Each structure stands twice: as structure tokens, then as C-alpha cells.
Amino acid sequence: MISDKQSTELAKKQTMLKILYQAWLAEKRKYAVITVVDNEGNLIEYHPSGNQRTVGHVKQLAYFSRSKNVRQPLDRVKGHLKI
């Protein structure tokens, strides 16, 4: 069991990592083509020119839970990164 202090520290670290990831992704978009999946399952390419295009669709968003060894729909996962 983690203490309230540890929980607060983890929440701060998660917030910082999310901010750093978003900054890194914004910088990377300036010089590389990035492909991401949005919340509707669309595969979107972001180009350095500022253009974006949909290149496909994912039927089911899922992630792999290490603790449960099962795949779960991404919309049921709290705190997943929205781009």
C-alpha cells in the first residue's frame, strides 16, 4: 500500500511526464511525420508542414495490462494520453 505522500509524489511525476511528452511530441512534429491514433480510432499522420491526413482506422482501441495479462478497451483506462 502506498502512503498519501507517495501518491502525491506519483501524481506530480505523472503530470510532469505528460507535460514533457507533449512538449517532445510538439517539437518532433516540426521535423518528422508522426502517426497517432485519436479517440475515435482514426490513424492520423501529422506532417511538418502542418498538414494532417487520416490514413486508416483501428477497429478497437486496446492496451495490454501487465498485471492482468489481458487486453482492455482504451476508453476504460483512466489517464490515457489524448492527442
Coordinates of N, CA and C in Angstrom, one line a residue:
M1 N 0.8 -1.2 0.0 CA 0.0 0.0 0.0 C 0.9 1.2 0.0
I2 N 0.5 2.2 -0.8 CA 1.3 3.4 -0.8 C 0.7 4.5 0.0
S3 N 1.5 5.3 0.6 CA 1.1 6.4 1.5 C 0.5 7.5 0.7
D4 N -0.1 8.5 1.4 CA -0.7 9.7 0.8 C 0.5 10.5 0.2
K5 N 1.6 10.5 0.9 CA 2.7 11.3 0.4 C 3.3 10.7 -0.9
Q6 N 3.4 9.4 -1.0 CA 3.9 8.7 -2.2 C 2.9 8.9 -3.3
S7 N 1.6 8.8 -3.0 CA 0.6 9.0 -4.0 C 0.7 10.4 -4.6
T8 N 0.9 11.4 -3.8 CA 1.0 12.8 -4.2 C 2.3 12.9 -5.1
E9 N 3.4 12.3 -4.7 CA 4.6 12.4 -5.5 C 4.4 11.7 -6.8
L10 N 3.8 10.6 -6.9 CA 3.5 9.9 -8.1 C 2.6 10.7 -9.1
A11 N 1.6 11.4 -8.5 CA 0.7 12.2 -9.3 C 1.5 13.4 -9.9
K12 N 2.4 14.0 -9.1 CA 3.2 15.1 -9.6 C 4.2 14.6 -10.8
K13 N 4.8 13.4 -10.6 CA 5.7 12.9 -11.6 C 4.9 12.6 -12.9
Q14 N 3.7 12.0 -12.7 CA 2.9 11.7 -13.9 C 2.5 12.9 -14.7
T15 N 2.2 14.0 -14.0 CA 1.8 15.3 -14.6 C 3.0 15.8 -15.3
M16 N 4.2 15.8 -14.7 CA 5.4 16.3 -15.3 C 5.8 15.5 -16.6
L17 N 5.6 14.1 -16.5 CA 5.9 13.3 -17.7 C 5.0 13.6 -18.8
K18 N 3.7 13.8 -18.5 CA 2.7 14.1 -19.5 C 3.1 15.5 -20.2
I19 N 3.5 16.5 -19.4 CA 3.9 17.8 -20.0 C 5.1 17.6 -20.9
L20 N 6.1 16.9 -20.4 CA 7.3 16.7 -21.1 C 7.1 15.9 -22.4
Y21 N 6.2 14.9 -22.4 CA 5.9 14.1 -23.6 C 5.2 15.0 -24.6
Q22 N 4.2 15.8 -24.2 CA 3.5 16.7 -25.1 C 4.5 17.7 -25.7
A23 N 5.4 18.2 -25.0 CA 6.4 19.2 -25.5 C 7.3 18.4 -26.5
W24 N 7.8 17.2 -26.2 CA 8.6 16.5 -27.1 C 7.9 16.2 -28.4
L25 N 6.6 15.8 -28.3 CA 5.8 15.5 -29.5 C 5.6 16.7 -30.3
A26 N 5.4 17.8 -29.7 CA 5.2 19.1 -30.5 C 6.5 19.4 -31.2
E27 N 7.6 19.2 -30.6 CA 8.9 19.5 -31.2 C 9.2 18.5 -32.3
K28 N 8.9 17.3 -32.1 CA 9.1 16.2 -33.1 C 8.3 16.5 -34.4
R29 N 7.1 17.0 -34.2 CA 6.2 17.3 -35.3 C 6.7 18.3 -36.2
K30 N 7.7 19.1 -35.8 CA 8.3 20.1 -36.6 C 9.1 19.6 -37.7
Y31 N 9.7 18.4 -37.5 CA 10.7 17.8 -38.5 C 10.4 16.4 -38.9
A32 N 9.4 15.7 -38.3 CA 9.2 14.3 -38.7 C 7.7 14.1 -38.8
V33 N 7.3 13.1 -39.7 CA 5.9 12.7 -39.8 C 5.6 11.8 -38.6
I34 N 4.5 12.2 -37.9 CA 4.1 11.4 -36.7 C 2.7 10.8 -37.0
T35 N 2.6 9.5 -36.7 CA 1.3 8.9 -36.9 C 0.8 8.5 -35.5
V36 N -0.5 8.9 -35.2 CA -1.1 8.7 -33.9 C -2.5 8.2 -34.1
V37 N -3.1 7.6 -33.1 CA -4.5 7.2 -33.1 C -5.3 8.1 -32.2
D38 N -6.4 8.7 -32.8 CA -7.2 9.6 -32.0 C -8.2 8.8 -31.2
N39 N -9.1 9.4 -30.4 CA -10.1 8.7 -29.6 C -11.1 8.0 -30.4
E40 N -11.3 8.3 -31.7 CA -12.3 7.6 -32.5 C -11.7 6.4 -33.2
G41 N -10.4 6.2 -33.1 CA -9.7 5.1 -33.7 C -9.1 5.4 -35.1
N42 N -9.1 6.7 -35.5 CA -8.5 7.1 -36.7 C -7.0 7.2 -36.6
L43 N -6.3 6.6 -37.6 CA -4.9 6.8 -37.7 C -4.6 8.1 -38.4
I44 N -4.0 9.0 -37.8 CA -3.7 10.4 -38.3 C -2.2 10.6 -38.5
E45 N -1.8 11.1 -39.7 CA -0.4 11.5 -39.9 C -0.3 13.0 -39.8
Y46 N 0.6 13.4 -38.9 CA 0.9 14.9 -38.8 C 2.2 15.1 -39.5
H47 N 2.2 16.1 -40.5 CA 3.3 16.4 -41.3 C 4.0 17.7 -40.8
P48 N 5.3 17.8 -41.0 CA 6.0 19.0 -40.5 C 5.4 20.3 -41.2
S49 N 4.8 20.2 -42.3 CA 4.2 21.4 -43.0 C 3.0 21.9 -42.3
G50 N 2.5 21.1 -41.3 CA 1.3 21.5 -40.6 C 0.0 20.7 -41.1
N51 N 0.2 20.0 -42.2 CA -0.9 19.2 -42.8 C -1.1 18.0 -42.0
Q52 N -2.3 17.5 -42.0 CA -2.6 16.2 -41.4 C -3.6 15.5 -42.2
R53 N -3.5 14.1 -42.2 CA -4.4 13.3 -43.0 C -4.7 12.0 -42.3
T54 N -5.9 11.5 -42.5 CA -6.3 10.3 -41.9 C -5.8 9.2 -42.9
V55 N -5.1 8.2 -42.4 CA -4.5 7.1 -43.2 C -5.2 5.8 -43.0
G56 N -6.0 5.7 -42.0 CA -6.6 4.4 -41.7 C -7.5 4.5 -40.5
H57 N -8.0 3.4 -40.0 CA -8.9 3.3 -38.9 C -8.6 2.0 -38.1
V58 N -8.6 2.1 -36.8 CA -8.4 1.0 -35.9 C -9.8 0.6 -35.4
K59 N -10.1 -0.7 -35.5 CA -11.4 -1.2 -35.1 C -11.6 -1.1 -33.6
Q60 N -10.6 -1.5 -32.8 CA -10.8 -1.4 -31.4 C -9.5 -0.9 -30.7
L61 N -9.6 0.1 -29.9 CA -8.5 0.6 -29.2 C -8.3 -0.2 -28.0
A62 N -7.1 -0.7 -27.7 CA -6.9 -1.6 -26.6 C -5.5 -1.3 -26.1
Y63 N -5.3 -1.7 -24.8 CA -3.9 -1.7 -24.3 C -3.7 -3.0 -23.5
F64 N -2.5 -3.3 -23.2 CA -2.2 -4.6 -22.6 C -1.9 -4.3 -21.1
S65 N -2.7 -4.9 -20.2 CA -2.5 -4.7 -18.8 C -1.5 -5.8 -18.3
R66 N -0.3 -5.3 -17.8 CA 0.7 -6.3 -17.3 C 0.2 -7.0 -16.1
S67 N -0.5 -6.4 -15.3 CA -0.9 -7.0 -14.0 C -2.0 -8.1 -14.3
K68 N -2.9 -7.8 -15.3 CA -4.0 -8.8 -15.5 C -3.7 -9.7 -16.7
N69 N -2.7 -9.4 -17.5 CA -2.4 -10.1 -18.7 C -3.6 -10.2 -19.7
V70 N -4.3 -9.2 -19.8 CA -5.5 -9.1 -20.7 C -5.5 -7.8 -21.4
R71 N -6.1 -7.8 -22.6 CA -6.3 -6.5 -23.3 C -7.6 -5.9 -22.9
Q72 N -7.6 -4.6 -22.7 CA -8.8 -3.9 -22.3 C -9.0 -2.7 -23.3
P73 N -10.3 -2.3 -23.5 CA -10.5 -1.1 -24.3 C -9.9 0.1 -23.7
L74 N -9.3 0.9 -24.6 CA -8.5 2.1 -24.1 C -9.4 3.1 -23.5
D75 N -10.7 3.2 -23.9 CA -11.6 4.2 -23.3 C -11.9 3.9 -21.8
R76 N -11.6 2.7 -21.4 CA -11.8 2.3 -20.0 C -10.6 2.5 -19.1
V77 N -9.5 3.0 -19.7 CA -8.3 3.2 -19.0 C -8.3 4.6 -18.5
K78 N -8.2 4.9 -17.2 CA -8.1 6.2 -16.7 C -6.8 6.8 -17.0
G79 N -6.7 8.0 -17.5 CA -5.5 8.8 -17.6 C -4.7 8.5 -18.9
H80 N -5.3 7.8 -19.9 CA -4.6 7.6 -21.1 C -4.4 8.9 -21.8
L81 N -3.3 9.0 -22.5 CA -2.9 10.3 -23.2 C -3.8 10.6 -24.4
K82 N -4.4 11.7 -24.4 CA -5.2 12.1 -25.5 C -4.4 13.1 -26.4
I83 N -4.3 12.9 -27.6 CA -3.5 13.8 -28.5 C -4.5 14.5 -29.5

